[in-house]
Coordinates of C-alpha atoms in Angstrom, one line a residue:
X627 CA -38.6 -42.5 11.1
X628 CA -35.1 -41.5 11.8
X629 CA -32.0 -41.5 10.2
X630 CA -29.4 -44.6 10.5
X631 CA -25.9 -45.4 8.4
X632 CA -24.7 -47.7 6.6
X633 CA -21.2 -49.2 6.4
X634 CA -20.7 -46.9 3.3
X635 CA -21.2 -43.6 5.7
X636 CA -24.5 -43.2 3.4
X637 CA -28.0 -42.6 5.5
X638 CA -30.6 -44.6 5.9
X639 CA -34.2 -43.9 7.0
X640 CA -35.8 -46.6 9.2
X641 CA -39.6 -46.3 11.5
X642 CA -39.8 -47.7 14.2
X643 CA -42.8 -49.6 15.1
X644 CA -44.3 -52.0 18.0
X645 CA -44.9 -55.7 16.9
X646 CA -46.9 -58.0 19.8
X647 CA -45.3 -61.3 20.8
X648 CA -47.6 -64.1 22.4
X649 CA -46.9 -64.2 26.6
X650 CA -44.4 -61.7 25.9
X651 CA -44.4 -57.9 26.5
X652 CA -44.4 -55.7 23.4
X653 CA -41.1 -54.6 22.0
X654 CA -39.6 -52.2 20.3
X655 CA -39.1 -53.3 16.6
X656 CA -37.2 -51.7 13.9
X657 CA -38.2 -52.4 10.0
X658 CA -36.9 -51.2 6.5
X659 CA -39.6 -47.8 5.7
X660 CA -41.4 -48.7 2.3
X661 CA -42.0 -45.8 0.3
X662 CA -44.8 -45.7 -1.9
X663 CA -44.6 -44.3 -5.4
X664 CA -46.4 -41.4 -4.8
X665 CA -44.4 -40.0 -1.8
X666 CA -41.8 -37.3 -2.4
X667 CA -38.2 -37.9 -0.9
X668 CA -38.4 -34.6 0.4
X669 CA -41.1 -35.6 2.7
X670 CA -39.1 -38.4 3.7
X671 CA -36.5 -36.0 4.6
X672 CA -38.6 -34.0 6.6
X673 CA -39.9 -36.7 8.2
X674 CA -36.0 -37.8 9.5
X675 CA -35.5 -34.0 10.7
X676 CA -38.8 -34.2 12.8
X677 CA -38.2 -37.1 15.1
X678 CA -37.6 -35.6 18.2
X679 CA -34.6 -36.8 19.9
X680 CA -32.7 -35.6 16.2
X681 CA -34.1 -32.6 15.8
X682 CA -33.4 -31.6 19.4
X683 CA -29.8 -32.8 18.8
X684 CA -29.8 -30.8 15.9
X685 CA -31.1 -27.7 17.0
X686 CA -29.1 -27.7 19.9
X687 CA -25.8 -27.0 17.4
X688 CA -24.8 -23.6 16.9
X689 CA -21.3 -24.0 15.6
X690 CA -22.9 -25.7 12.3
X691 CA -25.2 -25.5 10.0
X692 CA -26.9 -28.7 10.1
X693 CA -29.8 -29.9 7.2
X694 CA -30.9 -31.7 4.7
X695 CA -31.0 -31.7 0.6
X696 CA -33.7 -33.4 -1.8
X697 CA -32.1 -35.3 -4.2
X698 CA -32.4 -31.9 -6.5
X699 CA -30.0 -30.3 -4.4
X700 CA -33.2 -27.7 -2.4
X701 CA -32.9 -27.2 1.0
X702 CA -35.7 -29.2 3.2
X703 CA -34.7 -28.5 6.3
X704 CA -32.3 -25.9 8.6
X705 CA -31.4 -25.5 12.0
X706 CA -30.2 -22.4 14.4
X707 CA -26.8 -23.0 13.4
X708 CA -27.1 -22.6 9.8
X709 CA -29.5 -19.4 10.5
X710 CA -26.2 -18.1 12.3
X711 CA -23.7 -19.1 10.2
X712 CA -25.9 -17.9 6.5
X713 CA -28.2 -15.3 7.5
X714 CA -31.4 -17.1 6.0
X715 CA -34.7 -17.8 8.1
X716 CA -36.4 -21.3 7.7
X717 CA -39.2 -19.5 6.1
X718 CA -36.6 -17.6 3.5
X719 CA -34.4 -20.7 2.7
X720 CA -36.6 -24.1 2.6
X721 CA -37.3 -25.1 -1.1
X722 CA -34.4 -22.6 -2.4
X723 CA -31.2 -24.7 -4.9
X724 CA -28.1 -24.7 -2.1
X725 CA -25.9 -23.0 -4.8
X726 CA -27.2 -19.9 -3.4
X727 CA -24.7 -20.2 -1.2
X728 CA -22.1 -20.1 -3.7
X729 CA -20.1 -17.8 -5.9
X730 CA -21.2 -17.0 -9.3
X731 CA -18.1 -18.2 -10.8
X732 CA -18.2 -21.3 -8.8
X733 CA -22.2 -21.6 -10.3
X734 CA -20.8 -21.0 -13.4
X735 CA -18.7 -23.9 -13.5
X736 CA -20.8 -26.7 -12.5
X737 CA -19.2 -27.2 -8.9
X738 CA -22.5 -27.4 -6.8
X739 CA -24.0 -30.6 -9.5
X740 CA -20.2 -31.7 -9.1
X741 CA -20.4 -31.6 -5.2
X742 CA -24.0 -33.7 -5.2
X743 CA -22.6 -36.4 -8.1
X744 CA -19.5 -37.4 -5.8
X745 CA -21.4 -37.4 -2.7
X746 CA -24.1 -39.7 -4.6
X747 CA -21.0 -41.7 -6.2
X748 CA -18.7 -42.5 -3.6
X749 CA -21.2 -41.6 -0.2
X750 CA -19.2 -38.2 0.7
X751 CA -18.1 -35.1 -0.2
X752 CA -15.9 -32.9 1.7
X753 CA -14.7 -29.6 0.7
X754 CA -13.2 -26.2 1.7
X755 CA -14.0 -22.8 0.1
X756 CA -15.7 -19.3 0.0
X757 CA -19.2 -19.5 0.8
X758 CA -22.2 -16.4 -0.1
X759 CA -24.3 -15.5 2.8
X760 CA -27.6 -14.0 2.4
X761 CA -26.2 -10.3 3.2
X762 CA -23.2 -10.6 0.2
X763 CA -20.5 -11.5 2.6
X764 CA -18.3 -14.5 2.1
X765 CA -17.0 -16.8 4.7
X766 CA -14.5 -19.7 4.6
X767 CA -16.6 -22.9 4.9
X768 CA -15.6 -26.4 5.8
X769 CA -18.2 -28.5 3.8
X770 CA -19.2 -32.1 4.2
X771 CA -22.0 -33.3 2.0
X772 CA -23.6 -37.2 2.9
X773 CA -25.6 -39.1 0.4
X774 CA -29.1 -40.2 2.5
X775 CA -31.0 -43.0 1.0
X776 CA -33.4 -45.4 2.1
X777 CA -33.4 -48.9 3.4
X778 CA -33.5 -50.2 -0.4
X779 CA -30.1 -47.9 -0.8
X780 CA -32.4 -45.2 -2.8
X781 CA -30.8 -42.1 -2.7
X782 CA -33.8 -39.8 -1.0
X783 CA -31.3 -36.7 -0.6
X784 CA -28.0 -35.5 1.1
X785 CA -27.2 -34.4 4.9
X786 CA -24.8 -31.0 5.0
X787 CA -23.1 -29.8 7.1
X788 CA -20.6 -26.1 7.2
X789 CA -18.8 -24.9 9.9
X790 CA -17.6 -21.6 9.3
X791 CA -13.7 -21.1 9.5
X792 CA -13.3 -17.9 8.4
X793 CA -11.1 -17.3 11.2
X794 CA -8.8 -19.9 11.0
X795 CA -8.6 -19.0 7.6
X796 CA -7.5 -15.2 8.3
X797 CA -5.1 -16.1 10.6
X798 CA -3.7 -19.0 8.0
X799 CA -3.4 -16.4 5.5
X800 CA -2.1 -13.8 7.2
X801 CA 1.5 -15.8 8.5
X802 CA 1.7 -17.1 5.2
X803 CA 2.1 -13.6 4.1
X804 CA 4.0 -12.9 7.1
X805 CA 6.3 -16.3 6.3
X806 CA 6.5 -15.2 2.4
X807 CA 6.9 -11.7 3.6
X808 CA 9.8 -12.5 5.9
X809 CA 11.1 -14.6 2.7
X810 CA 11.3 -11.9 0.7
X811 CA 13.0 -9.6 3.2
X812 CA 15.7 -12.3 3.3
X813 CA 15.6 -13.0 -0.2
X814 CA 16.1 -8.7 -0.8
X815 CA 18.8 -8.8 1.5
X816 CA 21.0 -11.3 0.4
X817 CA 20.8 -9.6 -3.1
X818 CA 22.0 -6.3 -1.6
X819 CA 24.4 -7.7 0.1
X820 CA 25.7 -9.8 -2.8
X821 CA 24.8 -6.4 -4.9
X822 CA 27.0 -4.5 -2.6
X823 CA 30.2 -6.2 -2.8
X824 CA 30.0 -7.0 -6.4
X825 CA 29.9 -3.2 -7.3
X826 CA 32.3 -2.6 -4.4
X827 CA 34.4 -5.1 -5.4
X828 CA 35.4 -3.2 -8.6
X829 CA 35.9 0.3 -7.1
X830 CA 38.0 -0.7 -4.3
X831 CA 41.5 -1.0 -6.5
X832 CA 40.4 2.3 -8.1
X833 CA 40.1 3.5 -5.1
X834 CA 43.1 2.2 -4.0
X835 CA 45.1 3.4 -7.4
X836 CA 43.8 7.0 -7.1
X837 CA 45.0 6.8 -3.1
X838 CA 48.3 5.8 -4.3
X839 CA 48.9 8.3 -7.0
X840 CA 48.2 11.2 -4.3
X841 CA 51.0 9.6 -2.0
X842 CA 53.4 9.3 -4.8
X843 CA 52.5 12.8 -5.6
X844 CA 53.0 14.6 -2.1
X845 CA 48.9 14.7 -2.0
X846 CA 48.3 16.8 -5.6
X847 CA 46.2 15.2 -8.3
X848 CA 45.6 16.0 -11.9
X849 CA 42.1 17.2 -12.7
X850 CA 41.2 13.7 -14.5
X851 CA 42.5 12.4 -11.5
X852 CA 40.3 14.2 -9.5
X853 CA 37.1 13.5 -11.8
X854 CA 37.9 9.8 -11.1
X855 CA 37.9 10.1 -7.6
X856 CA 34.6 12.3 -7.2
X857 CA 32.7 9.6 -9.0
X858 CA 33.8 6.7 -7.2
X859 CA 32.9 8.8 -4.5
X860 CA 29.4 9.1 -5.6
X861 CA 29.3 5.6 -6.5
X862 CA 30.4 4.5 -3.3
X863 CA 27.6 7.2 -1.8
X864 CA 24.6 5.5 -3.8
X865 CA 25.7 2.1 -3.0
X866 CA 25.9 2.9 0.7
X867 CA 22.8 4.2 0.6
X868 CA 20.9 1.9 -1.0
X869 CA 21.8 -0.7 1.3
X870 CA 21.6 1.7 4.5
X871 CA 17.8 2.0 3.5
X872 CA 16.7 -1.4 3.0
X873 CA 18.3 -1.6 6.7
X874 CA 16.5 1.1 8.6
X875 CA 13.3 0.5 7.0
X876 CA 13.5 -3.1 8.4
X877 CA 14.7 -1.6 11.6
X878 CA 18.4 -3.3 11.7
X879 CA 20.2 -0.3 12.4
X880 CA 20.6 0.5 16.0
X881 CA 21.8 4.2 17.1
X882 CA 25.0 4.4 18.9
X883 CA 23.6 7.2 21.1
X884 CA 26.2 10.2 23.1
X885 CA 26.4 13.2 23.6
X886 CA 27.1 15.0 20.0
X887 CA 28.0 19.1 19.2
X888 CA 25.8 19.1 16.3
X889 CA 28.9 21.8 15.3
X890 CA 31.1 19.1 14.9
X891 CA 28.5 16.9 12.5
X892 CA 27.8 20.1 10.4
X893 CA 31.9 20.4 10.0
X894 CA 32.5 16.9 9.2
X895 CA 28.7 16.8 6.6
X896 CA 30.8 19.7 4.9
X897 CA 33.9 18.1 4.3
X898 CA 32.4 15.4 3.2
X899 CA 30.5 17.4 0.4
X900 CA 33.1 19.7 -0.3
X901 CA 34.2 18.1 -3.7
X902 CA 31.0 18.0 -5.1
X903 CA 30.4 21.5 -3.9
X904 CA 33.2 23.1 -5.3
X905 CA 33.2 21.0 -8.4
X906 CA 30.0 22.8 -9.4
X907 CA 31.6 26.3 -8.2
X908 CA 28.9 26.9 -5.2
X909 CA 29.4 29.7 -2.8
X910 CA 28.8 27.8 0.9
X911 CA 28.1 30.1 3.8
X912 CA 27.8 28.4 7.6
X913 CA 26.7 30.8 9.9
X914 CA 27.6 28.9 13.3
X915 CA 25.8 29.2 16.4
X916 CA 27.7 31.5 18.9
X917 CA 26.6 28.8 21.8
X918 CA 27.3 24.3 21.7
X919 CA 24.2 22.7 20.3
X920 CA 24.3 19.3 21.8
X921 CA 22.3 16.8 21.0
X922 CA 22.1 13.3 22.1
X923 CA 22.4 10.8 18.8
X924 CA 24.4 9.1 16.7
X925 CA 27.0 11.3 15.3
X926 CA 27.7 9.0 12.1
X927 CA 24.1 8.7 11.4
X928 CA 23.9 12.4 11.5
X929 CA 26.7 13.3 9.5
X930 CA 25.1 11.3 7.4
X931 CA 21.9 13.3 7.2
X932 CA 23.8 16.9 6.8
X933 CA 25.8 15.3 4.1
X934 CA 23.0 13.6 2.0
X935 CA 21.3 17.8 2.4
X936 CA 24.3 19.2 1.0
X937 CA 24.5 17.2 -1.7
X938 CA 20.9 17.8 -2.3
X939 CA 21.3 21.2 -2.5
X940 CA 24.8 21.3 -4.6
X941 CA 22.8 18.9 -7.3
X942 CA 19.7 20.5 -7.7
X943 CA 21.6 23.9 -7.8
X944 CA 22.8 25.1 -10.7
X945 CA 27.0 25.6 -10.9
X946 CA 27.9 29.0 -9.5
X947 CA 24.4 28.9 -7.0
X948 CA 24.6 29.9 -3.5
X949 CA 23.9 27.5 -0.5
X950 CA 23.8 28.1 3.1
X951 CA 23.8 26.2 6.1
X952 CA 22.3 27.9 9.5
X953 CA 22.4 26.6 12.8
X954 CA 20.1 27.9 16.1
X955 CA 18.8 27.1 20.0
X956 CA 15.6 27.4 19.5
X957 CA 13.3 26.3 23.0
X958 CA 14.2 22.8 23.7
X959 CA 15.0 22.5 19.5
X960 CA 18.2 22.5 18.0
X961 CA 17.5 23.8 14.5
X962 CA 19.3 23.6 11.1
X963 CA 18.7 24.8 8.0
X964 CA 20.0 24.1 4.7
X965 CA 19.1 26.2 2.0
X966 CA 19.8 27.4 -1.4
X967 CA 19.1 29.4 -4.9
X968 CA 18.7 26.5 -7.2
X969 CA 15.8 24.7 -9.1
X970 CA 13.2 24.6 -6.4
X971 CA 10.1 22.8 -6.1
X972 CA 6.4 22.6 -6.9
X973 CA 4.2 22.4 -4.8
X974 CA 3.1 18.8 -5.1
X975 CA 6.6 17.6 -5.2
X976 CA 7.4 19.4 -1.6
X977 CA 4.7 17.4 0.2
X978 CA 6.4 13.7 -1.2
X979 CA 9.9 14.4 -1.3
X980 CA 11.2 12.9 1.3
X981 CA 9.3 9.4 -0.4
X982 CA 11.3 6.8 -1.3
X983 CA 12.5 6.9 -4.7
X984 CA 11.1 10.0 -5.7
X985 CA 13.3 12.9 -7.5
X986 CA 12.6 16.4 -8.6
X987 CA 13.0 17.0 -12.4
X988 CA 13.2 20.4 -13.8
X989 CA 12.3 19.9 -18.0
X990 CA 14.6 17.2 -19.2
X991 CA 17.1 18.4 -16.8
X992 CA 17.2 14.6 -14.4
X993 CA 19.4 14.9 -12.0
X994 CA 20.2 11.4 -11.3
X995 CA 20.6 9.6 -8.2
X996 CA 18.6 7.0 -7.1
X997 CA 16.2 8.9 -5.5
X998 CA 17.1 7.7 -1.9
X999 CA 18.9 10.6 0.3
X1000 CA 15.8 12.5 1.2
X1001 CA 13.8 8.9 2.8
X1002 CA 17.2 8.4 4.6
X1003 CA 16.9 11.7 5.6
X1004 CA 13.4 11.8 7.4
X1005 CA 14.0 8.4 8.2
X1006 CA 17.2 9.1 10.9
X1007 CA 16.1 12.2 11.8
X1008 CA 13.2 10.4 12.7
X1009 CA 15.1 7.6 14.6
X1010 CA 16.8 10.7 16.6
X1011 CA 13.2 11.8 17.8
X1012 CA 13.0 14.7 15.4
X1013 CA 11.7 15.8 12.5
X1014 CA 13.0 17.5 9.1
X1015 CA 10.8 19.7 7.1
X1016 CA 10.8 21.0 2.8
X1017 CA 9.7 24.5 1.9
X1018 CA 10.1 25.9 -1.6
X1019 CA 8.6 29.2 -3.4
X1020 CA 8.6 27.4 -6.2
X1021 CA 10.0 26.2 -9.6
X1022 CA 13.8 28.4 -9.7
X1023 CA 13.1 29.7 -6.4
X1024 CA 15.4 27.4 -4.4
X1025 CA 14.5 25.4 -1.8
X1026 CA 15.2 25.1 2.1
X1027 CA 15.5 22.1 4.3
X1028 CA 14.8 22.2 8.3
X1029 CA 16.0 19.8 10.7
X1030 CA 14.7 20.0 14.2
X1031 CA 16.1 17.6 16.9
X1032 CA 15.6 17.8 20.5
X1033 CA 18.4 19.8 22.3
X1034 CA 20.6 17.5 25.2
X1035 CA 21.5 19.5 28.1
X1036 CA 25.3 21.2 27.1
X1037 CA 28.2 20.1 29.6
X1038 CA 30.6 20.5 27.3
X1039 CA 31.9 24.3 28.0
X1040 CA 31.3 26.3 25.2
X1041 CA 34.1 25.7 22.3
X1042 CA 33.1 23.3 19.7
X1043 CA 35.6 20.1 20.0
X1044 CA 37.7 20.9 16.8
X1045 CA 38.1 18.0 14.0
X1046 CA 41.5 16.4 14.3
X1047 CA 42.3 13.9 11.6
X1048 CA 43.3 10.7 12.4
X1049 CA 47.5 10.6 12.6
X1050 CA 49.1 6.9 12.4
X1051 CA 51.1 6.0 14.7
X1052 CA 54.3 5.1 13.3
X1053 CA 56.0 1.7 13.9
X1054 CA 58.3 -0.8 13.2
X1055 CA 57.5 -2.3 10.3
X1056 CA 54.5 -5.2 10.5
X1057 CA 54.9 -8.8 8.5
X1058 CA 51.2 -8.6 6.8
X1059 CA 49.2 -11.5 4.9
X1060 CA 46.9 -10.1 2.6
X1061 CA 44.2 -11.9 0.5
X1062 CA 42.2 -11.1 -1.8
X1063 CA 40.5 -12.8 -5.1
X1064 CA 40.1 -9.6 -7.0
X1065 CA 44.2 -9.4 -8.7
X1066 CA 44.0 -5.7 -9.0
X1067 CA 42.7 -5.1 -5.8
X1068 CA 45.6 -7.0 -4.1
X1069 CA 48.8 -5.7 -6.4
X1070 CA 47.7 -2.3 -5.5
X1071 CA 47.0 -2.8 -2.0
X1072 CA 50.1 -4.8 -1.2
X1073 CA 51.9 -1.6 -2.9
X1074 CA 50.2 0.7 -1.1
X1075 CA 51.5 -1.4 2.1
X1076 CA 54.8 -2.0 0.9
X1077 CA 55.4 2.0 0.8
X1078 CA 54.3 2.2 3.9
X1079 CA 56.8 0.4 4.9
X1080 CA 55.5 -3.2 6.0
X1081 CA 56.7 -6.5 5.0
X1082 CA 53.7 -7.9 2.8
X1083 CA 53.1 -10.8 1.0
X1084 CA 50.1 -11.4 -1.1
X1085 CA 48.0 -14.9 -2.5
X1086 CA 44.9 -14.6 -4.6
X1087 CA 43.1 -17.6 -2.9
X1088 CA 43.1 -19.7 0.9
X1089 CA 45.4 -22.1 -0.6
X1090 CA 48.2 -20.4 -1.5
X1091 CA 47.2 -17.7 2.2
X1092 CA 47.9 -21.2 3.6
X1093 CA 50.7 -22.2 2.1
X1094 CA 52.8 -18.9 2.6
X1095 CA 51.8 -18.6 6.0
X1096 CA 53.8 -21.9 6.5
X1097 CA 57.0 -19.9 6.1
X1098 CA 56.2 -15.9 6.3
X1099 CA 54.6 -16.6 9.7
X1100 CA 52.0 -12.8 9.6
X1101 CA 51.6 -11.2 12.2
X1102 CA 48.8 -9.3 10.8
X1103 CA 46.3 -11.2 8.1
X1104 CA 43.9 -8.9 5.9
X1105 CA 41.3 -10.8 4.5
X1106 CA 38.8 -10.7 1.9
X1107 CA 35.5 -12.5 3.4
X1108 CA 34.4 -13.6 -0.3
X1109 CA 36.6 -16.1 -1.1
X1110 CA 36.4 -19.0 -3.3
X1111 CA 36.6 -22.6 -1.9
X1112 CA 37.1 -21.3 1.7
X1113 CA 35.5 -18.4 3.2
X1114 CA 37.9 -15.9 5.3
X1115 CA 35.8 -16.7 8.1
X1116 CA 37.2 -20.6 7.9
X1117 CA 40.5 -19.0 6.4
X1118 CA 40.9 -17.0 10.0
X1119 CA 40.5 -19.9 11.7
X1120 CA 43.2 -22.6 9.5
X1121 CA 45.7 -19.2 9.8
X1122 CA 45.2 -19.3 13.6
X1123 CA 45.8 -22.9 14.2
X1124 CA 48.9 -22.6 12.0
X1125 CA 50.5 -20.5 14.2
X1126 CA 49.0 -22.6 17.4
X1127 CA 48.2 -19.2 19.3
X1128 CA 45.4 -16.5 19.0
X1129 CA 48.2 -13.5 18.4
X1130 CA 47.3 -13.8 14.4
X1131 CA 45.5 -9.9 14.1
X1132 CA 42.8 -10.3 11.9
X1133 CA 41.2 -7.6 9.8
X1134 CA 38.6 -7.9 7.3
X1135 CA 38.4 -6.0 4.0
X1136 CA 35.1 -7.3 2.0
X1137 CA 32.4 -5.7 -0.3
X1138 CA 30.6 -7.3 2.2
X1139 CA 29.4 -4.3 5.2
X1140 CA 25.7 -5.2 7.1
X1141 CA 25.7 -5.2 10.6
X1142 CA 25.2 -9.4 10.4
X1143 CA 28.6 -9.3 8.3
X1144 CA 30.4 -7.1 10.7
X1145 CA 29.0 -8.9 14.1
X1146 CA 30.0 -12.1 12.3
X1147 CA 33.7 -10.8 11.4
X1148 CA 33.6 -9.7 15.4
X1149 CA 32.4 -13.4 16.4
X1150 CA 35.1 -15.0 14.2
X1151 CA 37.9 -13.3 15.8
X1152 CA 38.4 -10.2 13.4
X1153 CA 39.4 -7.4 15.4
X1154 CA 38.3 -4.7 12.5
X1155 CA 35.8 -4.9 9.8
X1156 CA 36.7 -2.7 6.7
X1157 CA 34.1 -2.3 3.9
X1158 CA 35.7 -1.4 0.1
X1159 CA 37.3 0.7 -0.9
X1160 CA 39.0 1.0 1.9
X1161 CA 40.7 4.5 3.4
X1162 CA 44.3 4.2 3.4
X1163 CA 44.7 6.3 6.5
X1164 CA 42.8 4.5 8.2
X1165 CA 43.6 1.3 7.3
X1166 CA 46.9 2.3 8.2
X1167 CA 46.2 3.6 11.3
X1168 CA 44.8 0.2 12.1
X1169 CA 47.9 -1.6 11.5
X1170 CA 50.2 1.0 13.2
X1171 CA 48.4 0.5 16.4
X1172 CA 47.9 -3.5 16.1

């Protein structure tokens, strides 16, 4: 007997058998198997599997599992391949119901009776899924169940055969997650960028209104003045940092590594702070090092870290508290420390506060903040090759912060380069363009300009930039990226071509301030990228030396 197939794809058993011919040599002649009534199909099954040449082909197969059903669904036969791929001997699987290969749930709903009716139905059933082998573990099987029947189309049984592609499977699985992970990351940041200049958007004629008032009023401000500008300070702060740390965790910030007097970053961390510091009445001590500390990083970033521990320790201090900031050589270390008297910290909150999100509450005393500064913190300090460490007695026994961070060679002499603000260089006055959707932001800009000094003329869209432009003929264009029917990106480039040379000097003031925004300001011909609210001085220092 052995096992043929119809046009269908359905098996069919045929036996082979010699007939004599008169003067003729015997030959081989094949005829239609009659089963009697009392013969089980399994038997015939069996009998199929046991013709050599099949069985050999079948036992040579490792990559499958290779055998045969009754018509009940119980396994009759079973090769190497399906003792290698399921675990089961021939001894421990022949006569067993094949849904032992399957999940209870799958049991549960019918899918192995489902499985046999198709294949019985329509010839074939193919499927893919999670399959049980005999030691509990599941694999990912491709399954391909054949209806067998007999030369009178009887169905006798079913062929399977699985080929495990758990592998495949893994791999599929895991770049989908990477593709749907990569998907959310672009997903997260185009909301904080959109996030970002939607909440600077609003601060930056504030900003600008409060920078005008201190002109007007040979630098003094009143004290609501002053209240003002500390909270759009903070405000700015938060929103910085919450984009800055959906940036290094994805590892998009690059360090712009020199040679840095870590005397210079503690200077500049405390001017920085010094609002918030004295607005809550603290007593700040700095014992300097009598030697340079030079360190080889980025001294932005690392401002940045000294800042966001001063502000640390002026929040969770109560007003009138003491904080001190101490610097030292120590070995091939430079070490700072940045303690103070206020709130302190349990044990358990010492070991996870440098975790993302997480803030220290005293009572029903929050703090606020979003819970961020710390992770940026570790997370620089980290990208500098150091590390920064929390230590606290306890609840209202203050707490200390330790940065550590490998010590550069000094070649700097031994006076720490002194802070010099940024002066503008006067000139004549410049012909400026300046555009901008937000009407607040550009009435009090285009002041702000004016009493500098400049020529400026002002449009709330790319229309009107382009109509003006006709006739005022800028020599400098500053240009809000997030524009409405024209970006400034294609706005840069109609200005340009209007004056039919490249001498246009572009600058870009947006809510808009990733490192893809700024290298595509660079790319479109902007020579500065400004992120709102912008600093007068320095805005002005820009267009002085244009």
């Amino acid at each position: 007997m052995k096992l043929g197939m119809l046009e269908t794809g359905a098996f069919v058993t045929s036996t082979p058998r010699v007939t004599p011919q008169h003067d003729q040599p015997a030959e081989l002649e094949t005829s239609t198997s009659e089963v009697a009534g009392d013969v089980l199909p399994i038997e015939h099954l069996r009998a199929a599997h046991s013709e050599p040449l099949f069985r050999m082909l079948v036992e040579s197969v490792r990559d499958y599992a290779i055998f045969l059903l009754d018509p009940n669904g119980c396994v009759a036969t079973w090769n190497a391949g399906a003792q290698r791929i399921k675990g089961y001997s021939v001894d421990e699987i022949v006569g067993k119901h094949f849904s032992i290969f399957y999940t209870e749930t799958e049991k549960r709903t019918g899918k192995c009776d489902y499985e046999l009716e198709v294949a019985a139905r329509e010839g074939r059933f193919e499927d893919e899924g999670w399959r049980v082998r005999k030691d509990g573990s599941r694999f990912w099987a491709n399954v391909v169940i054949s209806a067998v029947r007999d030369d009178r189309g009887e169905l006798i049984g079913f062929s399977k055969v699985t080929r495990d592609l758990t592998e495949r499977k893994v791999a599929e699985d895991e770049r989908a997650a990477r593709l749907a992970a990569e998907h959310a990351n672009r997903a997260k940041d185009e909301f904080l960028a959109i996030l970002g200049h939607e909440l600077r958007n609003p601060l930056a004629p504030i900003t600008t209104a409060l920078q005008l008032i201190k002109l007007r009023s040979d630098g003094a401000l009143s004290k609501e003045h002053q209240v003002i500008e500390r909270q759009v300070a903070q405000m700015m702060r938060l929103v910085d940092d919450l984009l800055d740390i959906s940036r290094i965790v994805q590892g998009k910030v690059a360090l712009k590594k020199q040679r840095v007097e870590l005397r210079t970053v503690i200077a500049k961390a405390i001017e920085t702070a010094s609002p918030v510091i004295d607005q809550q009445q603290h007593h700040l001590d700095v014992t300097p090092s009598p030697v340079p500390l030079v360190v080889v990083g980025d001294e932005a970033r690392l401002t940045q870290v000294f800042t966001n521990l001063l502000m640390n320790a002026a929040k969770y201090t109560e007003p009138g508290g003491h904080i001190t900031v101490g610097m030292r050589q120590h070995g091939d270390e430079v070490v700072v420390e940045v303690r103070d008297d206020g709130v302190g910290m349990e044990r358990a909150l010492v070991e996870r506060v440098f975790d993302l999100f997480v803030q220290g509450h005293v009572g029903d005393n929050a703090r606020g903040g979003l819970g961020i500064g710390l992770a940026l913190v570790r997370t620089l300090v980290g990208l500098h090759g150091g590390k920064v460490e929390a230590a606290s007695a306890g609840v209202g026994q203050g707490s200390t912060f330790t940065v550590r961070l490998p010590s550069a060679e000094s070649r700097a002499g031994h006076n720490a380069p002194s802070m010099v603000r940024s002066q503008a260089v006067e000139r004549a006055p410049r012909r400026i363009l300046l555009v901008d959707d937000n009407e607040d932001a550009l009435m009090l800009l285009g002041d702000a300009l004016a009493a500098a000094g400049h020529d400026v003329r002002t449009a709330l869209g790319p229309a009107a930039a382009l109509e003006i432009a006709q006739t005022f003929e800028p020599e400098i264009a500053i240009l809000d990226i997030g524009l409405p029917d024209m970006d400034g990106y294609e706005l840069a480039s109609r200005l340009r071509d209007a004056r039919g040379n490249d001498n246009l000097h572009l600058i870009a003031l947006t809510g808009y301030g990733q490192e893809s925004d700024r290298a595509r300001s660079a790319q479109a011909g902007f020579s500065m990228h400004f992120v709102k609210p912008v600093d007068l001085r320095r805005l002005r220092d820009v267009i002085a030396r244009a």
